[in-house]
XYZ file of C-alpha atoms in Angstrom:
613
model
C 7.656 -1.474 23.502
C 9.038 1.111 21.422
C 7.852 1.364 18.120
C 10.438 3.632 16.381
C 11.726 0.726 14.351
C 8.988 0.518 11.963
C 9.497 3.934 10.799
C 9.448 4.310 7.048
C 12.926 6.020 5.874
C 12.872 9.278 5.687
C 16.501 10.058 4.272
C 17.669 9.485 0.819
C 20.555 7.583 1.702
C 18.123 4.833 3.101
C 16.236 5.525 0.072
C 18.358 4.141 -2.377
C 17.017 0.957 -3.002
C 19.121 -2.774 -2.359
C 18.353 -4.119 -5.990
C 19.775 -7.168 -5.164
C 17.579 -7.750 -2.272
C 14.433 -6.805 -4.164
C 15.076 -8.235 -7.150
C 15.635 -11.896 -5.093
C 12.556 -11.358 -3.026
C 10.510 -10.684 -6.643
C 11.722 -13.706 -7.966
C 10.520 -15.462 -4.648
C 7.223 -14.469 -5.112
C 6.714 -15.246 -8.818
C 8.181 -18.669 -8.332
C 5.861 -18.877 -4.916
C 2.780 -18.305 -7.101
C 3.552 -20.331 -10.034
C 6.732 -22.497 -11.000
C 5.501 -23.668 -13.985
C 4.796 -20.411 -15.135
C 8.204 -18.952 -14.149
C 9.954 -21.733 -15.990
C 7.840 -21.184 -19.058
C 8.751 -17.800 -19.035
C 12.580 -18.243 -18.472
C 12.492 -20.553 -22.019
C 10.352 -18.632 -23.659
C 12.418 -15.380 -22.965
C 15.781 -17.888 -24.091
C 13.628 -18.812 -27.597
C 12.376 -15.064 -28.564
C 16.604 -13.946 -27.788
C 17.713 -16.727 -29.746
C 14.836 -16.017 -32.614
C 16.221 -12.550 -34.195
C 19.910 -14.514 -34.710
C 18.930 -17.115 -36.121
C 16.123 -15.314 -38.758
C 19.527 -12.681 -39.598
C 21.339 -15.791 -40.547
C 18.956 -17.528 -42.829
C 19.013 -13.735 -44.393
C 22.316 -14.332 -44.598
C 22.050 -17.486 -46.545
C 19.393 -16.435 -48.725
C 20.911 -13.122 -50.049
C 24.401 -15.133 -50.728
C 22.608 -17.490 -53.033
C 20.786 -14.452 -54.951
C 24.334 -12.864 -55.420
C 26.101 -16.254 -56.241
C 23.378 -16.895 -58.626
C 23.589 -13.063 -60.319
C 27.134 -13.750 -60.626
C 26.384 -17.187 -62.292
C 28.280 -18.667 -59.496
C 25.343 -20.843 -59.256
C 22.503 -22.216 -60.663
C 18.807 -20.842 -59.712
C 17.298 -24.069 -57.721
C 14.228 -24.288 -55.352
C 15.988 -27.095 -54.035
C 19.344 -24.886 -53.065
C 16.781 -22.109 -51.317
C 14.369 -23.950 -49.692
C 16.153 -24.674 -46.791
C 16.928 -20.857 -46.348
C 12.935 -20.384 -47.210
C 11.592 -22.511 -45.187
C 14.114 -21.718 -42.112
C 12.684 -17.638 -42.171
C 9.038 -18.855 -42.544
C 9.485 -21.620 -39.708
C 11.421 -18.802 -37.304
C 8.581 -16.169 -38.296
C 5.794 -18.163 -37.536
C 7.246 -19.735 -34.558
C 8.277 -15.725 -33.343
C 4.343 -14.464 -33.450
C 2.591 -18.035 -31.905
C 4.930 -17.885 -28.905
C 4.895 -13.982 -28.854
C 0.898 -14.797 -28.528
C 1.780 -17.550 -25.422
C 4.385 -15.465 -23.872
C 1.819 -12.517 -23.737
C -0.963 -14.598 -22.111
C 1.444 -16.279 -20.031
C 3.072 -13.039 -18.653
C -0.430 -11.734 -17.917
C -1.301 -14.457 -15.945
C 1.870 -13.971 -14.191
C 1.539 -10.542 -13.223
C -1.869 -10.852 -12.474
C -0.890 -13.480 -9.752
C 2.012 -11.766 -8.702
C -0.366 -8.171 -8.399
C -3.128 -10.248 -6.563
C -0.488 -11.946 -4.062
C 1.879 -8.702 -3.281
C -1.955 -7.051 -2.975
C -2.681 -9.608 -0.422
C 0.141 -9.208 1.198
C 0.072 -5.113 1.253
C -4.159 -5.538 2.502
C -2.298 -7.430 5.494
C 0.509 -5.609 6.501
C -1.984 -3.058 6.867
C -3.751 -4.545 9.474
C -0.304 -5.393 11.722
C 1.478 -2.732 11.767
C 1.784 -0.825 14.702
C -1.140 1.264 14.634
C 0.881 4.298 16.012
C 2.328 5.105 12.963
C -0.683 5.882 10.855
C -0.248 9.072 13.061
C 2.499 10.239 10.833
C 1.366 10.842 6.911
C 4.865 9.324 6.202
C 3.669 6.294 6.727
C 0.386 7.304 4.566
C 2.930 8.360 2.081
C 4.590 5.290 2.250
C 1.182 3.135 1.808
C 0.587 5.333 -1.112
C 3.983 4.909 -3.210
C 3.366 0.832 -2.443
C 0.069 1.371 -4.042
C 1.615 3.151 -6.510
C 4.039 0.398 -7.028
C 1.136 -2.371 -6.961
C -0.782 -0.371 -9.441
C 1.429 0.554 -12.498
C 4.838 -0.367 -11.493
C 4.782 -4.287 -10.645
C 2.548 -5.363 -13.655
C 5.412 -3.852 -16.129
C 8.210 -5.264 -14.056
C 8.023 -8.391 -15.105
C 7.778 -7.229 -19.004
C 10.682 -5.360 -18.098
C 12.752 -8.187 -16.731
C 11.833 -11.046 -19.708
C 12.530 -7.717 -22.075
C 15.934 -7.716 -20.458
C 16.893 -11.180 -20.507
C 15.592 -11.517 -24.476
C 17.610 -8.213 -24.984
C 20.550 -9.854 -23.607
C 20.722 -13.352 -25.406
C 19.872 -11.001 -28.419
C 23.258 -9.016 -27.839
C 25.331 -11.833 -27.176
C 24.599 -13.587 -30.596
C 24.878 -10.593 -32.363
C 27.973 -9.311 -30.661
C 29.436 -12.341 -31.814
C 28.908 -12.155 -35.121
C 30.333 -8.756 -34.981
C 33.161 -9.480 -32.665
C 34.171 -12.824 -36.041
C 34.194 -9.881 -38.642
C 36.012 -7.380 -36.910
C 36.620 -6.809 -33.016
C 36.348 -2.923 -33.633
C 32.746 -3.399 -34.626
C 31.798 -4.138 -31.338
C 33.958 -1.283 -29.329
C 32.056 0.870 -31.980
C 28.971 0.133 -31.038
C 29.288 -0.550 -27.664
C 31.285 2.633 -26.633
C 28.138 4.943 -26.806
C 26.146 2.680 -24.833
C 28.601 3.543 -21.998
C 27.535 7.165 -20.926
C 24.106 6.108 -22.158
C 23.521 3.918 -19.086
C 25.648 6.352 -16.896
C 22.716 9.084 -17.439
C 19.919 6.505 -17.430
C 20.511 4.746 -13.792
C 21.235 8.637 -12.731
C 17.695 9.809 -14.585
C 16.477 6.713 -13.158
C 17.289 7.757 -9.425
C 16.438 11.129 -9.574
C 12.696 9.572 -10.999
C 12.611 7.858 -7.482
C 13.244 11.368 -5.686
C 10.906 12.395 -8.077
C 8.442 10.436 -6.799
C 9.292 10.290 -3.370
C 9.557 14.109 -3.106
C 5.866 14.690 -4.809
C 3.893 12.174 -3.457
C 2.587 14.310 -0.491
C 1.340 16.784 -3.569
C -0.120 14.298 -5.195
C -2.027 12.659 -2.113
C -3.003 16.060 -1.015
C -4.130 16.995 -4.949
C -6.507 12.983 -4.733
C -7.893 14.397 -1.250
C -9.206 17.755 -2.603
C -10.593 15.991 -5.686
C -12.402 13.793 -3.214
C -13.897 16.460 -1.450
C -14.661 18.186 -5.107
C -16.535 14.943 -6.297
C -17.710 13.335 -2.996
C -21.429 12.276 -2.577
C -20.525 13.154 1.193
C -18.580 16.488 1.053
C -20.569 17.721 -1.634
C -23.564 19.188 -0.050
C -21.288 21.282 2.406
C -19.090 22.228 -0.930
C -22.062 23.710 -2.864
C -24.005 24.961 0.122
C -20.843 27.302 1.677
C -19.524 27.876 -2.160
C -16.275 25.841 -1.265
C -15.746 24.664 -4.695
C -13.563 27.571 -5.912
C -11.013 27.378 -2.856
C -10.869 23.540 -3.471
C -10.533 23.744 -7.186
C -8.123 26.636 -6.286
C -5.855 24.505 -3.784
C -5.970 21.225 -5.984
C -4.684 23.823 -8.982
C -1.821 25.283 -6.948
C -0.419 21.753 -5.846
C -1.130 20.550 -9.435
C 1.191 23.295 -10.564
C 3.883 21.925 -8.280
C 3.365 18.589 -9.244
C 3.309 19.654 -13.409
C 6.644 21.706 -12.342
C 8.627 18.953 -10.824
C 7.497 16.839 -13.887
C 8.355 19.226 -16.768
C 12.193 19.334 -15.156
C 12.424 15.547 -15.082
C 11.460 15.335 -18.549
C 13.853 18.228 -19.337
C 16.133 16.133 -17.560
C 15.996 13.384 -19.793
C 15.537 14.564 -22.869
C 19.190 16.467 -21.792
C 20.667 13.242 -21.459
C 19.163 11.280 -24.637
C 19.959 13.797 -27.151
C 23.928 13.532 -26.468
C 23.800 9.659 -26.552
C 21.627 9.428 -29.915
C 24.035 11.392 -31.394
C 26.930 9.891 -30.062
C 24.759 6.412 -31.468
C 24.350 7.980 -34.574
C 28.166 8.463 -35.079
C 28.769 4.972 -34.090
C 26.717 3.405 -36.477
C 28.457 5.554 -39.501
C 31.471 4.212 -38.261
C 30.622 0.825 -38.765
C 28.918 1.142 -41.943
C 32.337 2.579 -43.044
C 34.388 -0.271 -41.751
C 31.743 -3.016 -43.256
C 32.158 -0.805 -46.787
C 35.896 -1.130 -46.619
C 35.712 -4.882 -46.023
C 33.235 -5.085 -48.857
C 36.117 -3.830 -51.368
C 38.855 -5.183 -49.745
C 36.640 -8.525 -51.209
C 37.048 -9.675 -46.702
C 33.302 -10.050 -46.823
C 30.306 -11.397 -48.932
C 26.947 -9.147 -49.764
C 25.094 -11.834 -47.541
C 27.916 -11.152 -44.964
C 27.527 -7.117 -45.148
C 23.862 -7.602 -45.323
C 23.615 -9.567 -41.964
C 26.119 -7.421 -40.415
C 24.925 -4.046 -41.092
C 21.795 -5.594 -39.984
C 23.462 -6.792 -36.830
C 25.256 -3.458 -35.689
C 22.074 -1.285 -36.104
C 19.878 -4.098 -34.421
C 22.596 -4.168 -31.883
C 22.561 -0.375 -31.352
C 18.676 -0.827 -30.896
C 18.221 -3.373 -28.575
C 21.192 -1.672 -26.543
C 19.280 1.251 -26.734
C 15.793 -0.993 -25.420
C 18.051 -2.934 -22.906
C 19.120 0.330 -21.189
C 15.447 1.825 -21.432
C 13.970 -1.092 -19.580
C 17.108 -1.091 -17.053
C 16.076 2.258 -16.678
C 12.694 1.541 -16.043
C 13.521 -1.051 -13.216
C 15.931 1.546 -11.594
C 12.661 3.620 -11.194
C 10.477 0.897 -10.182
C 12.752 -0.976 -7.891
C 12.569 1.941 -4.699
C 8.877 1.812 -5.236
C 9.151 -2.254 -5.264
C 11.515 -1.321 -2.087
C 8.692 0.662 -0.605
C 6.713 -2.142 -0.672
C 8.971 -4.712 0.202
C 9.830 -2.560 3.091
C 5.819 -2.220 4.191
C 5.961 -5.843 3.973
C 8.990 -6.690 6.255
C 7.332 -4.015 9.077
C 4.543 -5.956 9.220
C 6.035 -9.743 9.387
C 8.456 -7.978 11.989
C 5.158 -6.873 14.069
C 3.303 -9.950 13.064
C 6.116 -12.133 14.441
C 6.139 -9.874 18.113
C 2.771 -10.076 18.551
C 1.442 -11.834 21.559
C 0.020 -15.348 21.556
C -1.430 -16.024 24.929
C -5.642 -16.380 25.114
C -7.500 -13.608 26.468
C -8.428 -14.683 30.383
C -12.257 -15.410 30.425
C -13.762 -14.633 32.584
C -11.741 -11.758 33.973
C -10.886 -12.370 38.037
C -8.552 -9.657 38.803
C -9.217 -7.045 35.952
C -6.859 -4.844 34.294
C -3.465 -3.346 35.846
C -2.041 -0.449 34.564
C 1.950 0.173 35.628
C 4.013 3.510 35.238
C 2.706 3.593 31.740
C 4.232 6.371 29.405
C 3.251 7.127 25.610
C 5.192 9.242 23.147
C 4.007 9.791 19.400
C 6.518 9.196 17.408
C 8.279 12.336 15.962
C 6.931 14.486 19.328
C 9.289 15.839 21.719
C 6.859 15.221 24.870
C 5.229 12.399 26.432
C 0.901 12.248 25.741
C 0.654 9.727 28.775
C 3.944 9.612 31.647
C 3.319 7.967 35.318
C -0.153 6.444 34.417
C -0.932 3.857 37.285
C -4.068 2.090 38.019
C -6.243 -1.288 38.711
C -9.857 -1.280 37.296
C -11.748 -4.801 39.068
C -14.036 -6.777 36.487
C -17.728 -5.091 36.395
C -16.587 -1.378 37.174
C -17.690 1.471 35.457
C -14.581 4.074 35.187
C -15.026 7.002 33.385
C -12.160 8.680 32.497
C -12.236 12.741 32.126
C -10.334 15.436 31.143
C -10.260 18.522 28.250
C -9.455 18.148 24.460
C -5.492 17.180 23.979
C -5.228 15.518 27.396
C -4.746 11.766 26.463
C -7.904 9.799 26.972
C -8.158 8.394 23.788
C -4.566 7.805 23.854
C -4.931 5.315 26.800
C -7.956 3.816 25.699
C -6.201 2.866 22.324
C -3.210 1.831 24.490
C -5.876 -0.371 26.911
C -7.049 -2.131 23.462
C -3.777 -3.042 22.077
C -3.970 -0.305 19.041
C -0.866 1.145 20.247
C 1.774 -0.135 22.688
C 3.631 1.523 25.558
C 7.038 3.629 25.610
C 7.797 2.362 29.010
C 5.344 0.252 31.511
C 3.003 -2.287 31.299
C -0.714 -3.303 30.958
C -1.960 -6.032 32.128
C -5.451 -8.360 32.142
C -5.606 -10.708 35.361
C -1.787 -10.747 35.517
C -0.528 -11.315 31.409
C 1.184 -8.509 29.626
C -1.313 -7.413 27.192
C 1.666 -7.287 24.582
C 1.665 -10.949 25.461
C -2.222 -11.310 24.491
C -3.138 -12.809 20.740
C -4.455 -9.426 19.127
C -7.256 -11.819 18.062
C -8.073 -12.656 21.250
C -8.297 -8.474 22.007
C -10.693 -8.311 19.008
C -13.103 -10.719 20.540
C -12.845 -10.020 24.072
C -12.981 -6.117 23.683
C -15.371 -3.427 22.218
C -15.187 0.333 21.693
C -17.365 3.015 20.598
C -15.083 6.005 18.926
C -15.443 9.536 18.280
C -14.957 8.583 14.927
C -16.618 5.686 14.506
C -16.746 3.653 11.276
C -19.542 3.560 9.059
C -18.684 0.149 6.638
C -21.951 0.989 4.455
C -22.202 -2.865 4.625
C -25.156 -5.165 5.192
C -26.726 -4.946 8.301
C -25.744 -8.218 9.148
C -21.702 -7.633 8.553
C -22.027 -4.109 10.406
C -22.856 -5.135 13.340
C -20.604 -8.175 13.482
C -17.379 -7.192 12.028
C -14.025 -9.153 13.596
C -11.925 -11.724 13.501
C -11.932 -14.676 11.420
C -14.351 -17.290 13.248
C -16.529 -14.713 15.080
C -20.431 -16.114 14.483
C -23.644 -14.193 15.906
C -26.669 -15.986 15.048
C -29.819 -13.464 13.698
C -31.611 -13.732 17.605
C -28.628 -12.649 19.053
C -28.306 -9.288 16.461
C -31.949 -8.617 16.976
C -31.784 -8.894 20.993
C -28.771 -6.428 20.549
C -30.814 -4.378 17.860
C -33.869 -4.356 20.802
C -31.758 -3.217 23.249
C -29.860 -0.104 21.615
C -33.760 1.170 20.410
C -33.259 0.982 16.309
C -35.206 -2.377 15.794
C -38.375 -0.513 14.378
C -35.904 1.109 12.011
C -34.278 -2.210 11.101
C -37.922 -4.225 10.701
C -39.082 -1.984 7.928
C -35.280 -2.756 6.091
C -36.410 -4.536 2.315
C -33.796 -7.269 2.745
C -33.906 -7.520 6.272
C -30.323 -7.801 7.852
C -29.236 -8.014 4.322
C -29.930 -5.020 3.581
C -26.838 -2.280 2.456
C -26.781 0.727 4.849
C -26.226 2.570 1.712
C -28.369 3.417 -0.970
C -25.459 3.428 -3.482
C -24.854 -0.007 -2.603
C -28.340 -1.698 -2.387
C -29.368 -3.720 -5.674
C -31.764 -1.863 -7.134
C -31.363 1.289 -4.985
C -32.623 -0.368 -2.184
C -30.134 0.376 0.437
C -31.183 2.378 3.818
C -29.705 6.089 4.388
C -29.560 6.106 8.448
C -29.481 9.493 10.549
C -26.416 10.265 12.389
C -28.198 8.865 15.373
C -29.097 5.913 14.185
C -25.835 5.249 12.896
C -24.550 5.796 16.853
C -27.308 2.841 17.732
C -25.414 1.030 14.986
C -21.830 1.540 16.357
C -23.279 0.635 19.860
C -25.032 -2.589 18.717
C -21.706 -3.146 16.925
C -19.946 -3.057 20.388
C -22.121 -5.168 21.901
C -22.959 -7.894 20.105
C -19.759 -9.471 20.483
C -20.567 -9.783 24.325
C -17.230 -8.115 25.183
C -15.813 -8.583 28.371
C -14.092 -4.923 28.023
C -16.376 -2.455 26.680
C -15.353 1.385 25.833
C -17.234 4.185 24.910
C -14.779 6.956 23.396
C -16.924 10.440 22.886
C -18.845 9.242 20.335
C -22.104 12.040 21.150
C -19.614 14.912 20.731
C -22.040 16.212 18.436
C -25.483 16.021 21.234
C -26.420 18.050 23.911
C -24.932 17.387 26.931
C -28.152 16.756 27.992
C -28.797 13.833 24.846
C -24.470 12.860 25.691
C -25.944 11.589 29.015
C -29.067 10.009 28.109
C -27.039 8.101 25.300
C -24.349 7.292 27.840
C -26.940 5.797 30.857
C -28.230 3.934 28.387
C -24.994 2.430 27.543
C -23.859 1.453 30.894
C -27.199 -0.377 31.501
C -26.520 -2.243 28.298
C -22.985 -2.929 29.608
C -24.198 -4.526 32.989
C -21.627 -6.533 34.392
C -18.713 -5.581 32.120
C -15.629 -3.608 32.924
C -16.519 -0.272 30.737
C -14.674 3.095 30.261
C -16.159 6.211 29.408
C -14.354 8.668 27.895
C -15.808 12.207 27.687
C -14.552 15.606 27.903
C -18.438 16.551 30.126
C -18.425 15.913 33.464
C -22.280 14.698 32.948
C -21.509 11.366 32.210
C -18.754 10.686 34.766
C -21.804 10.651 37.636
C -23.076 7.504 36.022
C -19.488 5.582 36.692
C -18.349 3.597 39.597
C -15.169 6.005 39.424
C -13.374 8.796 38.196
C -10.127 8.819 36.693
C -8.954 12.727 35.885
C -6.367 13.180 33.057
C -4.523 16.123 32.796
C -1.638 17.044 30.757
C -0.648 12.885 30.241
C -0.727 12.263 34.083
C -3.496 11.124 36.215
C -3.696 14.150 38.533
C -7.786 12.551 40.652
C -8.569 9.239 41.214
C -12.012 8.354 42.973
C -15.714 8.479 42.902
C -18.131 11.857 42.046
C -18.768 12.356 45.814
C -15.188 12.379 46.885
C -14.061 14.358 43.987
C -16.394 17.070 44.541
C -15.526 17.035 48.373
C -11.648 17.400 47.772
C -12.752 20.508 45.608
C -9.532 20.185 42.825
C -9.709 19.751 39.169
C -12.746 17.406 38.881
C -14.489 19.812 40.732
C -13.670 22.761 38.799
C -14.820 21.528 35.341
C -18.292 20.482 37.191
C -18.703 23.379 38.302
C -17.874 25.117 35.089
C -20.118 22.705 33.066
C -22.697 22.615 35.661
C -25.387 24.608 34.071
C -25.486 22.183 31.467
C -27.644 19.921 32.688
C -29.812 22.059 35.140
């Protein structure tokens, strides 16, 4: 299976975001997590539009009856100006309790939109193809979807009930203006023109803005993690680091602060023109309301409302293009997301859904298998054929670079094939549940996990339904040698493997070796039926690698288990031998025969021989 389709883009023409597309699928979700609230807001952004029109009119009204009764045209009444009274305090009041509703009621909205799309993010994470968090694209990608989870979807929806109030807004006032005099509105509306033109182009080049200078600012987060990390920290102070971390966060920070000061330059370039050009637009219509005015064509209430009208229009033009703006910036990161999303339901929807066999019968068969990282112009794995039987220990040798982990992570389902298959007593492992991996097979990395969690969740982590009872853990605890550790624990299997964590500060700080007990236990608690233990002693002696992995394969009785080391010591403890070199499988057999046929197995244990003399 080739996995080149989930690649994020990586060109600005696939960049450019399909507004359409994410604007439907954003509507989707809000109405997905709450109708009622979507069709609250829909009125309630209808009401405050409609609001503004009708409180310009009752000024209207009111300041005709104060100039009708200055002219003695009428009689002072309460009667006569109640109704105009009672209309702005009734409109007033009614704008600031619903603004009140309509702000509670679009926080709950985003706040179940941001959980959901945060839901949804947290799980595409875990489906797609694993491959790909080899490239920091895709880390890139992750980031701006954060980014767009974090400050960009919460002001979306302001943005969007902005836009429709804005609108309804425009319309009532463009009519009014449109009744008086049909030049009013070109006047107004002409500037607007090159104003959007230079927003939706600011608004793009924000996104390559962002795109372009989200590697700096990942890179400038790392090396303030390393700066103020509990972990790094010791190392920082104790080899004076901080000054070439401080230094290297500084230079990228000056990139980023560069790149930022032009797109404000940028923008403030394109809103002085238009403000001006607004500025001229609204004289304009003051003059042509004046000439009315003494041509006796219009009333004071009349000029009143309508001078009102054209600069209100010229503002909330001037808001409707500022929060178009803002969604042309926030849709490609909205895209990003969207596009995360897709990847994964794409993966999700290819993934196997046949049951893991149990008990294995024939074991696993490996055919012409071949592996290419994405982006590389060689294969890490070509030609890779073999059959390991149910029970056999295989370890699996060969230096730094020459793809053991690679097929291990292929053998698990983390990554699948260019070209060949795998497969457990006769099914295509791409046709296997990935669940059903997860609970039928272990490993041990290099790089093994420390969760900092409860005892208890450390050691069973996995799939949704997995349930050890507390004999099994300690039997498993027993057997890896940390159970006098665990018994003196406060909380018992309760108890944070963290101090930071604990209540109280009661959390345990393990040793690096315990922690390798832990990540065994971790592996075997599950009773795996395919067990793997990736180089996880790289930092023992060879001496302590061995020890560590004898006692693993007597743990492992019964099970089909790799081990993957770049020593020969351990490979004397395995059924057979597989020998990688440069992606191909160049020795296949056991430690005798290898050493008799005298070729590259041989060689590396007779370089690494002294080791454990």
């Amino acid at each position: 299976m080739d996995s080149n389709n989930t690649h994020p883009p990586n060109t600005e023409s696939e960049l450019r975001p399909s507004a359409l597309k994410t604007l439907r699928r954003f509507f989707f979700v809000a109405w997905h997590v709450s109708p009622f609230g979507a069709i609250a807001q829909a009125l309630l952004t209808l009401l405050h539009g409609l609001i503004p029109i009708g409180i310009l009119w009752a000024s209207r009204g009111l300041v005709n009856l104060i100039t009708a009764i200055l002219a003695k045209e009428a009689e002072p009444s309460l009667e006569t100006a109640a109704p105009w009274l009672i209309g702005l305090v009734l409109l007033a009041t009614l704008r600031n309790i619903s603004g009140t509703y309509d702000g509670y009621l679009r926080w709950k909205m985003q706040n179940r939109i941001k959980v959901h799309q945060q839901h949804a993010l947290i799980e595409a994470a875990t489906h797609i193809d694993f491959a790909l968090f080899d490239q920091p694209q895709t880390y890139d990608l992750i980031q701006r979807a954060r980014q767009a989870l974090d400050h960009r979807l919460t002001n979306f929806l302001r943005f969007l009930t902005e836009i429709g109030q804005l609108c309804v807004t425009l319309v009532g006032y463009g009519v009014l203006l449109w009744i008086a005099d049909p030049l009013l509105v070109l006047v107004v509306v002409i500037p607007a023109i090159p104003s959007a033109w230079f927003k939706v182009k600011t608004a793009e080049k924000g996104y390559m803005y962002d795109y372009h200078t989200t590697p700096v600012r990942r890179m400038m987060d790392y090396m303030l993690g390393l700066l103020l990390g509990s972990s790094s920290g010791q190392e920082v102070r104790l080899y004076g680091l901080f000054n070439r971390f401080f230094g290297r966060w500084r230079t990228n920070h000056r990139k980023w602060r560069k790149e930022s000061l032009s797109m404000i330059w940028t923008e403030i370039r394109a809103s002085t023109g238009t403000t001006i050009a607004e500025i001229v637009a609204y004289a304009i219509a003051i003059g042509i309301l004046a000439a009315r005015i003494v041509d006796g064509n219009l009333t004071l209430g009349d000029y009143v409302v309508l001078t009102g009208a054209a600069a209100t229009f010229q503002g909330n033009m001037e808001g409707l293009l500022g929060n178009i703006q803002s969604i042309f910036v926030d849709l490609p990161l909205l895209r990003d997301l969207h596009f995360l999303l897709e990847r994964a339901e794409k993966t999700r929807t290819q993934a196997g859904t046949e049951t893991f066999p149990t008990p294995l019968q024939q074991g696993v068969q490996v055919r012409n298998l071949r592996f290419r990282y994405s982006g590389a112009t060689d294969d890490v794995l070509q030609d890779i054929n073999f059959h390991v039987r149910p029970g056999e220990v295989v370890s699996i040798v060969g230096v730094n670079g020459a793809g053991k982990s690679t097929l291990i992570k292929l053998l698990l389902g983390l990554y699948q094939p260019d070209d060949g298959t795998i497969h457990y007593d006769g099914i295509n492992a791409a046709s296997i549940a990935p669940e059903q991996i997860a609970l039928n097979c272990a490993a041990v990395f290099q790089d093994f996990t420390r969760f900092r969690r409860p005892v208890r969740e450390e050691l069973v982590p996995g799939p949704p339904g997995l349930q050890i009872d507390d004999d099994t853990l300690w039997d498993v605890i027993n057997a890896v040698g940390i159970s006098d550790r665990f018994q003196t624990l406060p909380h018992g299997l309760d108890t944070y493997l963290d101090p930071s964590l604990g209540e109280d500060g009661e959390g345990a700080e393990l040793s690096g070796g315990e922690w390798q007990k832990v990540a065994l236990a971790r592996a075997l608690a599950r009773n795996p039926q395919v067990l793997v233990l990736d180089e996880p002693t790289a930092a023992l002696d060879p001496q302590a690698e061995v020890e560590l992995y004898q006692r693993f394969v007597e743990l492992a009785t019964g099970r089909m288990t790799f081990l993957i080391s770049h020593r020969i010591g351990s490979a004397r403890l395995a059924d057979r031998i597989l020998v990688l070199d440069a992606g191909r499988i160049v020795e296949d057999g056991t430690h005798e025969t290898l050493l008799a046929k005298d070729g590259r197995y041989a060689q590396f244990f007779r370089a690494q021989a002294h080791w454990y003399q």
